[in-house]
Coordinates of C-alpha atoms and ligand atoms in Angstrom, one line a residue:
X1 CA 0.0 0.0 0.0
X2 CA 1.0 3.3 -0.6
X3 CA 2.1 6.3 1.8
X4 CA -1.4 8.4 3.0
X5 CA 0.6 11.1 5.3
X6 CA 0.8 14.5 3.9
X7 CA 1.3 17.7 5.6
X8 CA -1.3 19.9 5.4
X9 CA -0.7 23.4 3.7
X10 CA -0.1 26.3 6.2
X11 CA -3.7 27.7 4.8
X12 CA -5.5 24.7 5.9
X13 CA -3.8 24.5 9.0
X14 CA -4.3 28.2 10.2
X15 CA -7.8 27.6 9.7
X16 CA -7.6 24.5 11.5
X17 CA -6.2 26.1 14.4
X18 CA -8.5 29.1 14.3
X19 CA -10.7 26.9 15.6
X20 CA -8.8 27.1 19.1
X21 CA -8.6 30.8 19.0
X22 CA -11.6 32.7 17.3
X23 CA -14.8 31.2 18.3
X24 CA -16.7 34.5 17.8
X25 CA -16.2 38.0 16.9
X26 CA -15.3 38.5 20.8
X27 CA -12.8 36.6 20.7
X28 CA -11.0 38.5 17.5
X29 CA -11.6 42.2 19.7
X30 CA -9.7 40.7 22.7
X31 CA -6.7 39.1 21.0
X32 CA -6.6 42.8 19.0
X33 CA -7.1 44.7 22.1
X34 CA -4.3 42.7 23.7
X35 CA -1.5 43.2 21.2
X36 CA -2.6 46.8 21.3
X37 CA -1.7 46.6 24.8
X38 CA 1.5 44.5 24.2
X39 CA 2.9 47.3 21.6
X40 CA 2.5 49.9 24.4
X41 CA -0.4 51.6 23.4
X42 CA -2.0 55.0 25.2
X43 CA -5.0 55.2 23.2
X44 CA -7.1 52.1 22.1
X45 CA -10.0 53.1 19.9
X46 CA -12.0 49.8 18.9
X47 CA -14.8 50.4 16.4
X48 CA -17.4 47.2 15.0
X49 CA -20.5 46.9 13.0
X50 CA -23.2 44.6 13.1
X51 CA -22.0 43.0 16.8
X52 CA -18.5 42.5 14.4
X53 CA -19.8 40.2 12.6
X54 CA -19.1 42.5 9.6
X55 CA -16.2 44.4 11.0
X56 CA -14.3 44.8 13.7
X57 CA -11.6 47.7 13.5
X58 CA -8.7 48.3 16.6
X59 CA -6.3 50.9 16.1
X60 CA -3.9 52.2 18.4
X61 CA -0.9 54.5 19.0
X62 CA 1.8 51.9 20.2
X63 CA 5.2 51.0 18.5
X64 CA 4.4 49.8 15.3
X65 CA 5.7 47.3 13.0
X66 CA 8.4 47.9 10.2
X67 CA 7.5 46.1 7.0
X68 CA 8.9 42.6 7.6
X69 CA 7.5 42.6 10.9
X70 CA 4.2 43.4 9.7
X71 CA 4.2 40.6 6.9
X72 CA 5.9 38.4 9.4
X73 CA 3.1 39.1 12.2
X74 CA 0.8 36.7 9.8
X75 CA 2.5 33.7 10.1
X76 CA 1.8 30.7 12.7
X77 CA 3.9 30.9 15.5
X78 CA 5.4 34.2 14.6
X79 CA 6.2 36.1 17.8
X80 CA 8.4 39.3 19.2
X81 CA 7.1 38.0 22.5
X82 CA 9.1 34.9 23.8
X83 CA 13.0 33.2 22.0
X84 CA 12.7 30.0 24.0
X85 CA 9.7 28.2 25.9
X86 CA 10.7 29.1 29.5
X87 CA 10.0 32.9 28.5
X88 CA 6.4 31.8 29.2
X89 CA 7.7 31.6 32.8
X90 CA 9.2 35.5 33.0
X91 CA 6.2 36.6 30.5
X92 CA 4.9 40.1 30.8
X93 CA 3.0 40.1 27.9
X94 CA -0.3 39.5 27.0
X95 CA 0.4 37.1 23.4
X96 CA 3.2 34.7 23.3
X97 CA 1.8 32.2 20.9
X98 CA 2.2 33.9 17.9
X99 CA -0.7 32.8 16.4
X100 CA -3.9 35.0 16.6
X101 CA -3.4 37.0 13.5
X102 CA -2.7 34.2 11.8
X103 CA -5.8 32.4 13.1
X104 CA -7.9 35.6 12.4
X105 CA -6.7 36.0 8.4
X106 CA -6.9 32.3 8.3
X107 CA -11.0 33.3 8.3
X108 CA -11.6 36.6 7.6
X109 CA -10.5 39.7 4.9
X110 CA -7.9 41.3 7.1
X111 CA -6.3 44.8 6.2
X112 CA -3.7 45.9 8.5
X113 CA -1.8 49.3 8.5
X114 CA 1.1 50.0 10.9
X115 CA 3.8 52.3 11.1
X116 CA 7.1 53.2 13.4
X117 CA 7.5 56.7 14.8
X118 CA 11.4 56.0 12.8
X119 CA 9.4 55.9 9.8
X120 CA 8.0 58.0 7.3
X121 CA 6.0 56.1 5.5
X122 CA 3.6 53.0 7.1
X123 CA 3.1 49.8 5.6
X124 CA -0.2 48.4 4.6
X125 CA -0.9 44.5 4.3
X126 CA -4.3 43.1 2.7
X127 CA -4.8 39.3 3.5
X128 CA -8.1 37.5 2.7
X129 CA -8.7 34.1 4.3
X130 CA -4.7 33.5 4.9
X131 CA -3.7 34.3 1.5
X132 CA -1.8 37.3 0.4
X133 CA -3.8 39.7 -1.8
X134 CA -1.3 42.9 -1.6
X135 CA 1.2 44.8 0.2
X136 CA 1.8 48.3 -0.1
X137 CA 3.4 52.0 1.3
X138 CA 0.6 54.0 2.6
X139 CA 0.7 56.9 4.6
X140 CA -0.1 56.2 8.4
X141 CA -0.2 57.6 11.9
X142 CA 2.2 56.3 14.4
X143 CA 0.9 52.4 16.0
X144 CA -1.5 49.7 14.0
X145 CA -4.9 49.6 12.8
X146 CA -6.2 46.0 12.3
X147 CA -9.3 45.5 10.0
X148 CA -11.4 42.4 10.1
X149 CA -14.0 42.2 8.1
X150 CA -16.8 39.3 7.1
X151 CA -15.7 36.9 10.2
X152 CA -16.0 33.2 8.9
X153 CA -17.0 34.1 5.1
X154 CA -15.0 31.0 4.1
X155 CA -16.0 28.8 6.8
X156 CA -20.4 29.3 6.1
X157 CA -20.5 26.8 9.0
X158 CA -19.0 28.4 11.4
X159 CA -21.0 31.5 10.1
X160 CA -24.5 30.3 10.5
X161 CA -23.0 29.1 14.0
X162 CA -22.7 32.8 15.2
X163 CA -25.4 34.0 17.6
X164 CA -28.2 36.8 17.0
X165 CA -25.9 40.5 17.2
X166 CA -27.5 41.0 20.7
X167 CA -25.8 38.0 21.9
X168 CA -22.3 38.1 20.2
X169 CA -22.6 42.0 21.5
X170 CA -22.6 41.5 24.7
X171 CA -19.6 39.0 24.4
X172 CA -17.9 41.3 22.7
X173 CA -18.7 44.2 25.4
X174 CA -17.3 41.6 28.1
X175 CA -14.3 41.3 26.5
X176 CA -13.7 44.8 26.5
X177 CA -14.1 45.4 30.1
X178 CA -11.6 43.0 31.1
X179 CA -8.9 44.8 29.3
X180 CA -10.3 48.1 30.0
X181 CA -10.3 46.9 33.7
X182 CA -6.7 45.5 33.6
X183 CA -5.5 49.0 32.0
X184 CA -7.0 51.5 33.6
X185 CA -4.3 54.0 32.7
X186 CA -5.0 53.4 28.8
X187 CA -8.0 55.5 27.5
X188 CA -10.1 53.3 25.7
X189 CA -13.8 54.2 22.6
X190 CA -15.8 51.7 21.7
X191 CA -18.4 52.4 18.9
X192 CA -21.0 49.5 17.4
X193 CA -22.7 50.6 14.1
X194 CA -21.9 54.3 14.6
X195 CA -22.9 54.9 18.6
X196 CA -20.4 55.2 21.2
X197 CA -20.7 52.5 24.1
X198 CA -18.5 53.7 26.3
X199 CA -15.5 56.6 26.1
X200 CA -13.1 55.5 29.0
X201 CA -10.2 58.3 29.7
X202 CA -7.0 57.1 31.7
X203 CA -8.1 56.9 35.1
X204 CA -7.9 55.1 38.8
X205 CA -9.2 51.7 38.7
X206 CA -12.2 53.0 41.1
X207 CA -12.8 55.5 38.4
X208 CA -12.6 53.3 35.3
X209 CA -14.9 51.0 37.6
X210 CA -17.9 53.5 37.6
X211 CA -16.8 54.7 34.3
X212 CA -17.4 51.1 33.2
X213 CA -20.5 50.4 35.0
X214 CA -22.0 53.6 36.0
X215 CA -21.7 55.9 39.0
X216 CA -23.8 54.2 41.4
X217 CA -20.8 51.7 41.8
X218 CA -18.7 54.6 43.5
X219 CA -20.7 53.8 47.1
X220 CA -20.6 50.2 46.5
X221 CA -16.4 49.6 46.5
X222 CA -14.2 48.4 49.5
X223 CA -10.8 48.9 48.7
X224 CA -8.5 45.4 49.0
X225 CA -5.3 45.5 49.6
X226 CA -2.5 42.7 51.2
X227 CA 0.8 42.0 50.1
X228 CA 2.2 38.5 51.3
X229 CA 5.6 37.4 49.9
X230 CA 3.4 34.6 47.8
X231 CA 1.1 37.0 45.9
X232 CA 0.3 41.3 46.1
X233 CA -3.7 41.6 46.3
X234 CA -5.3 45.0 45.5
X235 CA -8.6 45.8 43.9
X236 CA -12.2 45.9 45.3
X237 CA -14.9 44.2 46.6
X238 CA -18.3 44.9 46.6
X239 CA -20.1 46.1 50.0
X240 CA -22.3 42.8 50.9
X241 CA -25.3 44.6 50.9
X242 CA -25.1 45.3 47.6
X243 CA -24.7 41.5 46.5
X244 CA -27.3 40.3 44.1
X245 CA -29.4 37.4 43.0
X246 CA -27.6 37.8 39.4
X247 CA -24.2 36.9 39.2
X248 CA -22.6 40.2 39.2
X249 CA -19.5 41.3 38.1
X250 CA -16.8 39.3 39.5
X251 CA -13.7 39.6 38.1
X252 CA -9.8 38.0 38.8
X253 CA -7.0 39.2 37.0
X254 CA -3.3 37.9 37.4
X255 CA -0.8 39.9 36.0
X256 CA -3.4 42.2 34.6
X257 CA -4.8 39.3 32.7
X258 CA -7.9 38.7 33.3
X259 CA -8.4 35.0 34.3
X260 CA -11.6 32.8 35.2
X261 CA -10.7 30.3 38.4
X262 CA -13.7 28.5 40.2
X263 CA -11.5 27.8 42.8
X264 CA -10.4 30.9 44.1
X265 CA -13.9 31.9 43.3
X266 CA -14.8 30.0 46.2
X267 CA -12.6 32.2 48.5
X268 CA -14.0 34.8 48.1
X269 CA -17.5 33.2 48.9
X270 CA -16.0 31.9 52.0
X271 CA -15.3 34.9 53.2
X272 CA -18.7 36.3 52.6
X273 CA -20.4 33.6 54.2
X274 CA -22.7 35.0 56.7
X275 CA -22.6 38.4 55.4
X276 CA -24.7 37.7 52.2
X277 CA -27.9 36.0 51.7
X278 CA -28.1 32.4 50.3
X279 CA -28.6 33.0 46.1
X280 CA -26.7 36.3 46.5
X281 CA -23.1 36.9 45.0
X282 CA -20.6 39.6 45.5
X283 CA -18.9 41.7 43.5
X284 CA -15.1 41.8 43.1
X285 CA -12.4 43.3 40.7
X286 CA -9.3 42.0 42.5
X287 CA -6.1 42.1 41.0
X288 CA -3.3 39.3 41.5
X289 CA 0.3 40.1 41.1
X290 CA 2.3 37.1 41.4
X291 CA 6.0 36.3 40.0
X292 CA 5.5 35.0 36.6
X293 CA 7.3 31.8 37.4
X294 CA 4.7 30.3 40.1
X295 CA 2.2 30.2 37.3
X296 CA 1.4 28.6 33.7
X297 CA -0.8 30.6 31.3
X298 CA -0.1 28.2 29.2
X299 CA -3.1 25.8 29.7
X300 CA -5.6 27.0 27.4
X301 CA -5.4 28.5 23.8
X302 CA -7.2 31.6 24.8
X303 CA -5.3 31.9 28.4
X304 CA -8.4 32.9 30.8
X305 CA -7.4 29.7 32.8
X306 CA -4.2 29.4 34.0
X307 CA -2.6 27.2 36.3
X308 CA -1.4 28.5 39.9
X309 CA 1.4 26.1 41.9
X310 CA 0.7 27.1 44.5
X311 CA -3.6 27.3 44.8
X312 CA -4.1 26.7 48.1
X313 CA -1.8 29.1 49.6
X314 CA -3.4 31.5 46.9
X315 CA -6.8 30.4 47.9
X316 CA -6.3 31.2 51.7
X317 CA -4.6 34.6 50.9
X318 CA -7.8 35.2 49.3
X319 CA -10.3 34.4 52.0
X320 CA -8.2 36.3 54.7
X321 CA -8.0 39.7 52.5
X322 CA -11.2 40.0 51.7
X323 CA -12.2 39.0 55.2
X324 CA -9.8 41.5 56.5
X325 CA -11.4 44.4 54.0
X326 CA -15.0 43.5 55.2
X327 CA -13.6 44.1 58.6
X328 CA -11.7 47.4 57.9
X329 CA -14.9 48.7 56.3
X330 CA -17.2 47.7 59.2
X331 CA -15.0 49.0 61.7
X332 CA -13.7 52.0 60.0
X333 CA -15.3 53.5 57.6
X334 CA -13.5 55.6 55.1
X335 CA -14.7 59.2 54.0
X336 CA -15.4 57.3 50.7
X337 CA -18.0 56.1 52.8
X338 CA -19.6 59.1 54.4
X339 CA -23.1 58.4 53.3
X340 CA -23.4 55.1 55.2
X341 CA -25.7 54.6 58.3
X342 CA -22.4 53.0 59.7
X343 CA -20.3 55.8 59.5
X344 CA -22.2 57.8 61.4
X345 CA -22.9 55.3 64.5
X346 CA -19.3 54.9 64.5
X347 CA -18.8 58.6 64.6
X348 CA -21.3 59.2 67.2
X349 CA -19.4 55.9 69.5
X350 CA -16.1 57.7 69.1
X351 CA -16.7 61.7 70.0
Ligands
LIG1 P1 1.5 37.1 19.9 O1 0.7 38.3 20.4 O2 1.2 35.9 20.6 O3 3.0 37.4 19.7 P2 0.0 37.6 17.4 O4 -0.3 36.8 16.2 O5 -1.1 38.2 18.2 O6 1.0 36.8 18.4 O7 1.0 38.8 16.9 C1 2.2 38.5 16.3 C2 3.2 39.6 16.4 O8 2.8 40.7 15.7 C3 3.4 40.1 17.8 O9 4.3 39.3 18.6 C4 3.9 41.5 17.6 O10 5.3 41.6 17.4 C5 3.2 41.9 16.3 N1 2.0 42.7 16.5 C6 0.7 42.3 16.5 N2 -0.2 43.3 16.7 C7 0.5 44.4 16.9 C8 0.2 45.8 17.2 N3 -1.0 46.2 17.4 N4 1.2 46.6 17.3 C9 2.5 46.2 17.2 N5 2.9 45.0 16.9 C10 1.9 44.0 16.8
LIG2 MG1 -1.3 38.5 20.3

């Protein structure tokens, strides 16, 4: 019998691996919205039509790629980020796999113009469903701007597999919160089919937190903060009276990557057991900073779950911080707090 093992053709097999990587248009606005963040960017301005289904458009102000290094940014496992695998271990970026654009053009008609501050001119690369279609000068402002249009128009399947614009939407909204979250000092736009969704200007994270999800959050926030030798917690938690029956926004980010961990989750219930009704969850935003060598975000193709070596130590920090928080805001109430019943009894105890 004859040989049946052939390679398959770098085409096929980006599109084989997009499969890992873009699952939606959400998924294509955060692995965008991360290399924006990876290049150093100030200003993020992320623009979609039709819940980007139809396009989905990030540009930003950061560093720019000169010529090669924009033709090279489409091939598989093409990366400025790590040299060797045990970079992953010392990695403070957000990529290191080198292969979301390639995923993306794999299955969509991608246009991407980037230029250096060094140079004059920028460089403009048109790719439609991983092949080459041109490559040009053009004239550019300093950073990248990434078009992506017709998500899955080679792949009908996948297409009809999208969900109605609400839907994908709000997946896409929730992606940009995280990053918007994990960057607070990086203004952010965001416009869907011509309206603004939200304008976020450099900020504090308690500011970019009401920015986010409105001003009634300012009154809700209890600063976290505990620094063990282990892992450096900061953030906020929400007041336990202001839990609710939906699950509200609860967020964990290590290294300012946003991260999703069941586990640690379930410190943070802990330590609002008996301060929140049964069917009621808490909200949190707290922030992780932990030496890059005690964990592996190298799990999962997308990197929301990464792997801890230490959980359990991790998973008691937790409970005690936010315990310790709850406490600090029971028994002394910051001026952040004036307009709490609390505040007042306590004032009244004191004088
Ligand atoms: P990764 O982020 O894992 O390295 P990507 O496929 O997302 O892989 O990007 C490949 C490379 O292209 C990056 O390592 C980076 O050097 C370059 N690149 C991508 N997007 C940008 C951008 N917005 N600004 C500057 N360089 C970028
Ligand atoms: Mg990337």
């Amino acid at each position: 019998m004859s040989d049946i093992i052939r390679l398959l053709p770098d085409q096929v097999a980006n599109q084989i691996a997009a499969g890992e990587v873009v699952h939606r248009p959400a998924a294509v606005v955060k692995e965008l919205m991360e290399n924006a963040i990876d290049a150093g960017a100030g200003h993020v301005q992320l623009v979609i039509k039709e819940a980007g289904k139809t396009l989905i458009q990030l540009m930003d102000d950061g560093c720019g790629m000169t010529e090669t290094d924009a033709r090279m940014s489409f091939e598989r496992h093409a990366t400025s980020k790590i040299l060797k695998a045990e970079d992953i271990f010392a990695i403070h970026t957000k990529g290191f796999r080198g292969e979301a654009l390639a995923s993306i053009a794999a299955v969509a008609q991608v246009d991407l113009k980037t230029r250096r501050e060094e140079e004059e001119i920028g460089t403009h690369i048109r790719i439609e469903g991983g092949k080459h279609v041109s490559q040009e000068y053009c004239s550019s402002s300093v950073g990248t701007q990434v078009e992506v249009k017709n998500l899955f128009f080679n792949i009908p399947a996948r297409r009809n597999f999208l969900k109605s614009n609400n839907v994908e939407l709000r997946h896409i909204i929730d992606e940009f919160e995280r990053v918007a979250l994990a960057h607070s000092d990086v203004h952010f736009t965001f416009t869907n089919n011509g309206s603004e969704i939200f304008n976020l200007p450099p900020a504090s994270l308690r500011q970019r937190i009401v920015n986010v999800f409105g001003n009634r959050f300012n009154e809700k926030l209890v600063p976290i903060n505990e620094e063990t030798p282990l892992v450096k917690i900061s953030g906020f938690i929400g007041k336990p009276e202001f839990s609710k029956k939906t699950r509200g926004e609860q967020f964990f980010f290590a290294n300012n990557r946003y991260i999703r961990n069941g586990y640690l989750h379930k410190a943070v219930l802990k330590a609002f057991e008996g301060l929140i009704s049964e069917g009621y969850h808490p909200s949190y935003f707290m922030f992780m900073e932990i030496d890059p060598a005690r964990i592996d975000v190298n799990i999962h193709p997308t990197k929301t779950e990464i792997k801890f070596d230490d959980d359990r130590a991790i998973h008691s920090i937790i409970r005690t911080s936010v315990k310790h928080a709850l406490g600090q805001y029971n028994i002394a109430p910051s001026l952040d707090f004036e307009s709490n019943v609390d505040f007042e009894v306590y004032f009244t105890l004191e004088v």
